[in-house]
Coordinates of C-alpha atoms and ligand atoms in Angstrom, one line a residue:
M26 CA 89.1 109.9 90.1
E27 CA 86.1 107.6 90.3
F28 CA 86.6 103.9 91.0
K29 CA 83.9 102.3 88.9
E30 CA 83.1 98.6 88.5
A31 CA 84.1 97.2 85.2
T32 CA 81.3 95.8 83.0
L33 CA 81.5 92.3 81.4
E34 CA 82.2 94.0 78.1
E35 CA 85.1 96.0 79.6
R36 CA 86.6 93.0 81.1
H37 CA 86.6 91.2 77.7
L38 CA 88.1 94.3 76.1
Y39 CA 90.9 94.4 78.7
Y40 CA 91.9 90.7 78.3
K41 CA 91.6 90.8 74.6
K42 CA 93.4 94.1 73.8
E43 CA 95.5 95.1 76.8
W44 CA 96.5 92.1 78.9
K45 CA 99.6 90.2 77.8
I46 CA 101.0 87.1 79.2
K47 CA 104.4 88.8 79.5
D48 CA 102.9 91.2 82.1
L49 CA 102.8 88.2 84.5
P50 CA 106.0 88.4 86.6
P51 CA 108.7 85.9 85.9
F52 CA 108.5 84.5 89.4
L53 CA 104.9 83.3 88.6
I54 CA 105.7 82.1 85.1
D55 CA 108.6 80.0 86.4
S56 CA 106.5 78.3 89.0
L57 CA 103.2 78.2 87.1
K58 CA 102.8 74.4 87.4
Q59 CA 103.3 74.5 91.2
R60 CA 100.7 77.1 91.9
E61 CA 97.0 76.8 92.6
F62 CA 94.9 79.4 90.8
G63 CA 91.5 80.8 91.8
F64 CA 89.0 82.8 89.9
D65 CA 86.0 84.9 90.6
H66 CA 83.8 84.9 87.5
D67 CA 80.9 87.0 88.5
G68 CA 82.0 89.3 91.4
N69 CA 80.8 86.9 94.1
G70 CA 84.2 85.8 95.3
P71 CA 86.8 83.4 94.1
K72 CA 84.6 80.3 94.0
D73 CA 86.5 78.6 91.2
R74 CA 89.5 77.2 93.1
Y75 CA 92.0 74.4 92.6
E76 CA 92.7 75.5 89.0
T77 CA 96.0 74.5 87.6
F78 CA 97.8 75.1 84.3
N79 CA 100.4 73.0 82.5
S80 CA 101.7 75.7 80.3
V81 CA 101.8 79.4 79.8
R82 CA 99.9 79.0 76.6
E83 CA 97.1 77.2 78.4
F84 CA 96.9 79.9 81.0
E85 CA 96.9 82.6 78.4
R86 CA 94.0 81.0 76.5
F87 CA 92.0 80.6 79.7
M88 CA 92.4 84.3 80.7
K89 CA 91.5 85.6 77.2
I90 CA 88.4 83.5 77.0
K91 CA 87.1 83.8 80.5
A92 CA 88.1 87.5 81.2
P93 CA 87.6 86.8 84.9
Y94 CA 86.2 89.4 87.3
A95 CA 89.2 88.6 89.5
A96 CA 92.1 86.2 89.3
Y97 CA 94.3 84.9 92.1
S98 CA 97.2 82.5 92.5
S99 CA 98.6 80.8 95.5
I100 CA 101.6 82.2 97.3
S101 CA 102.5 78.6 98.0
Y102 CA 104.1 76.0 95.8
Y103 CA 102.6 72.5 95.8
E104 CA 103.6 69.1 94.5
K105 CA 99.9 68.6 93.7
P106 CA 98.4 72.1 93.3
E107 CA 95.2 70.7 91.9
K108 CA 94.5 69.1 95.3
R109 CA 96.4 71.7 97.3
E110 CA 98.6 68.9 98.5
G111 CA 102.3 68.5 99.0
W112 CA 103.0 72.0 100.3
M113 CA 106.6 72.9 99.5
K114 CA 107.1 76.5 100.4
A115 CA 105.4 79.9 100.3
E116 CA 106.2 83.5 99.7
I117 CA 106.1 85.8 102.7
V118 CA 103.4 88.4 102.0
F119 CA 102.4 91.7 103.6
D120 CA 99.0 93.0 102.5
I121 CA 98.3 96.7 102.8
D122 CA 94.8 97.7 101.9
A123 CA 94.3 101.4 101.6
K124 CA 90.6 101.1 102.2
D125 CA 91.3 99.6 105.7
L126 CA 94.1 101.8 106.8
K127 CA 93.6 102.7 110.5
V128 CA 95.4 106.0 110.1
R129 CA 95.6 108.1 107.0
R130 CA 96.1 111.7 106.1
C131 CA 92.8 112.0 104.2
D132 CA 89.2 112.0 105.4
C133 CA 88.2 108.8 103.7
T134 CA 85.8 106.7 105.8
P135 CA 86.6 102.9 106.1
G136 CA 86.0 101.1 102.9
N137 CA 86.9 104.1 100.7
I138 CA 90.1 105.2 99.0
C139 CA 91.5 108.3 97.4
E140 CA 94.8 109.5 96.0
I141 CA 96.1 110.4 99.4
C142 CA 95.5 107.1 101.2
L143 CA 96.9 105.2 98.3
E144 CA 100.0 107.3 98.7
D145 CA 100.0 106.4 102.5
A146 CA 99.7 102.7 101.6
K147 CA 102.7 103.0 99.4
E148 CA 104.7 104.8 102.0
L149 CA 103.9 102.0 104.5
A150 CA 104.8 99.3 102.0
L151 CA 108.2 101.0 101.3
T152 CA 108.8 101.3 105.1
I153 CA 108.2 97.5 105.4
I154 CA 110.5 96.8 102.5
D155 CA 113.2 98.9 104.1
T156 CA 112.9 96.8 107.3
L157 CA 113.0 93.5 105.4
R158 CA 116.1 94.6 103.6
S159 CA 118.0 96.2 106.4
N160 CA 117.0 93.9 109.3
F161 CA 116.5 90.5 107.6
D162 CA 118.9 91.0 104.7
L163 CA 116.2 90.0 102.2
K164 CA 116.8 91.0 98.6
N165 CA 114.3 89.3 96.4
I166 CA 111.3 91.5 97.2
F167 CA 108.5 92.6 94.9
L168 CA 106.1 95.5 95.4
I169 CA 102.7 94.9 93.7
Y170 CA 100.0 97.4 93.4
S171 CA 96.9 95.3 94.2
G172 CA 94.2 97.6 92.9
R173 CA 93.3 99.2 96.2
G174 CA 96.6 98.9 98.1
Y175 CA 99.9 97.1 97.9
H176 CA 101.3 93.7 98.4
V177 CA 104.9 93.2 99.5
R178 CA 106.0 89.7 98.3
V179 CA 109.2 88.2 99.5
L180 CA 110.8 85.5 97.3
D181 CA 114.2 85.0 98.9
E182 CA 114.6 81.2 98.9
E183 CA 115.6 81.0 102.6
A184 CA 112.4 82.8 103.7
L185 CA 110.0 80.6 101.8
Y186 CA 110.3 77.7 104.3
I187 CA 109.4 79.6 107.4
E188 CA 106.1 78.2 108.6
D189 CA 105.4 80.4 111.6
R190 CA 105.3 83.9 110.3
S191 CA 103.8 85.7 113.3
K192 CA 107.1 86.8 114.7
I193 CA 108.3 88.4 111.5
F194 CA 104.9 90.1 111.2
D195 CA 105.1 91.6 114.7
Y196 CA 108.7 92.7 114.1
V197 CA 108.1 94.3 110.7
T198 CA 104.9 96.1 111.7
A199 CA 106.3 97.2 115.1
S200 CA 103.3 95.8 116.9
R201 CA 105.0 95.8 120.3
V202 CA 106.6 98.6 122.3
P203 CA 110.3 97.7 122.7
E204 CA 111.8 97.5 126.1
D205 CA 114.6 99.9 125.1
L206 CA 113.2 102.5 122.8
F207 CA 116.5 104.1 122.1
M208 CA 118.8 101.4 121.0
K209 CA 120.5 102.5 117.8
H210 CA 119.6 99.6 115.5
G211 CA 117.4 96.5 115.4
Y212 CA 113.8 96.4 116.6
P213 CA 113.8 99.8 118.4
E214 CA 114.8 101.5 115.2
V215 CA 111.9 99.7 113.3
F216 CA 109.5 100.8 116.1
R217 CA 110.7 104.5 115.9
K218 CA 110.2 104.4 112.1
M219 CA 106.7 103.0 112.4
F220 CA 105.9 105.4 115.3
A221 CA 106.6 108.3 112.9
F222 CA 104.3 106.8 110.3
T223 CA 101.4 106.2 112.6
F224 CA 101.7 109.1 115.1
S225 CA 101.9 111.7 112.3
R226 CA 98.5 110.5 111.0
M227 CA 96.6 109.9 114.3
K228 CA 93.4 111.7 114.6
N229 CA 91.1 112.4 117.6
M230 CA 94.0 113.1 119.9
R231 CA 92.5 114.7 123.0
S232 CA 95.6 116.3 124.4
K233 CA 96.4 119.8 123.0
E234 CA 100.1 119.4 123.8
L235 CA 100.3 116.3 121.6
I236 CA 98.6 118.0 118.7
E237 CA 100.7 121.1 118.9
N238 CA 104.0 119.3 119.3
R239 CA 103.4 116.4 117.0
E240 CA 106.2 117.2 114.6
E241 CA 108.6 117.9 117.4
I242 CA 107.7 114.6 119.1
I243 CA 108.4 112.7 115.9
N244 CA 111.7 114.5 115.3
R245 CA 112.9 113.8 118.9
M246 CA 111.8 110.2 118.6
L247 CA 113.7 109.7 115.4
N248 CA 116.8 111.3 117.0
R249 CA 116.5 109.0 120.0
R250 CA 115.9 111.8 122.5
V251 CA 114.7 110.5 125.8
D252 CA 112.6 113.6 126.3
F253 CA 110.6 113.0 123.2
L254 CA 107.3 112.8 125.0
D255 CA 108.0 115.2 127.9
F256 CA 105.0 117.2 126.8
V257 CA 102.7 114.8 128.6
R258 CA 102.6 112.9 131.9
K259 CA 104.4 109.5 132.3
N260 CA 101.1 107.5 132.2
T261 CA 99.9 109.2 129.1
K262 CA 103.3 108.5 127.5
K263 CA 102.9 104.8 128.1
R264 CA 99.4 104.9 126.8
I265 CA 100.4 106.6 123.6
L266 CA 103.2 104.2 122.8
E267 CA 100.8 101.3 123.4
S268 CA 98.1 102.7 121.2
V269 CA 100.6 103.3 118.4
A270 CA 101.8 99.7 118.6
E271 CA 98.2 98.6 118.5
I272 CA 97.5 100.6 115.4
N273 CA 100.7 99.4 113.8
R274 CA 99.5 95.8 114.2
E275 CA 96.3 96.6 112.3
L276 CA 97.9 98.5 109.4
V277 CA 98.8 95.3 107.6
D278 CA 96.4 92.4 107.3
G279 CA 98.1 89.8 109.6
K280 CA 95.8 87.0 108.5
V281 CA 97.4 87.2 105.0
T282 CA 101.0 87.0 106.3
I283 CA 100.4 84.1 108.6
D284 CA 98.4 82.0 106.2
T285 CA 100.9 80.0 104.2
K286 CA 98.2 78.7 101.8
R287 CA 96.7 82.0 100.8
I288 CA 95.7 83.0 97.3
L289 CA 96.6 86.5 96.2
R290 CA 95.4 88.7 93.5
L291 CA 97.3 88.0 90.3
P292 CA 99.7 90.7 89.1
S293 CA 98.5 91.8 85.6
S294 CA 94.9 90.9 86.2
L295 CA 92.1 93.4 86.4
H296 CA 90.6 94.4 89.8
S297 CA 87.1 94.7 88.3
K298 CA 85.4 96.2 91.4
V299 CA 87.5 99.4 90.9
S300 CA 88.6 99.0 87.3
M301 CA 92.3 99.1 88.1
I302 CA 95.2 96.8 87.1
C303 CA 97.0 94.8 89.7
R304 CA 100.6 95.2 88.7
V305 CA 104.2 94.8 89.6
V306 CA 105.7 98.2 90.6
K307 CA 109.0 98.7 89.0
D308 CA 109.8 102.3 89.8
W309 CA 109.0 102.3 93.5
E310 CA 109.3 106.0 94.2
N311 CA 107.5 107.3 91.2
F312 CA 104.7 104.8 90.7
D313 CA 101.4 106.5 90.7
P314 CA 98.4 104.1 90.4
L315 CA 96.1 106.7 89.1
R316 CA 98.4 107.1 86.1
D317 CA 100.1 103.7 85.9
A318 CA 97.4 101.2 86.8
V319 CA 94.4 102.5 85.0
P320 CA 93.2 100.3 82.1
K321 CA 92.9 101.8 78.6
F322 CA 89.1 101.4 78.6
R323 CA 89.0 103.9 81.6
K324 CA 91.2 106.5 80.0
Ligands
ZN4 ZN1 91.7 108.6 101.3

């Protein structure tokens, strides 16, 4: 499939005929008045900021008339969103961009996407959600297809007030090698899971032993076998674990997670650069963006 930029006419067609206010997730409708909105009207970035809306109807009218190139809303709730003042709380977000994935099964060059790396991005998002649920007991989690990747948005009330998000980012992405790799649960388990994701996709590995035994290494790792990397020397072993941790850290855009005032692409809006719909994913396993997020004017 080709990812073509939408014309002005197509944007208007989308917002007039296809976009509906009810496609906006309830968690945004319920907090509409506390959010800051941002818009990109011409494809040059979200320069129209500090926008606020007093009612759903007002917002609906704005979208239908303007048919923005891109629409965003703050992950944060403000007392005065029109001034970005009185920060109350903010969703915790993990941003996975398929075009920036450091490891992927396809041969896409950085900046490009295909069906396979979109699938990889989803697998990564689901892995992160699994960690958030099992290790942090978070439940109110949304998976959003962003147009070229996925957003994981956490709305559990107790999580919204955390200001320093770097620790949770490092934990969830497994960006450090744990001291004890083989502990049954907790962080070591998260690391092993992420090791499997990354190591199975790593390219340009110089060692023949690693390439030939890749699957076996992953299996042993997941089964907590201390001999999982016995195919290589001790020094190499350490290096591999560290490079996996380093890649893990870059799979998700850390700047987005740490920034508690971020604006994020609005679910239901059109990602005009690639003509795809940013939308809440309901059926996590079966969602296929090339079937479920393509606007009618592209079909
Ligand atoms: Zn690809």
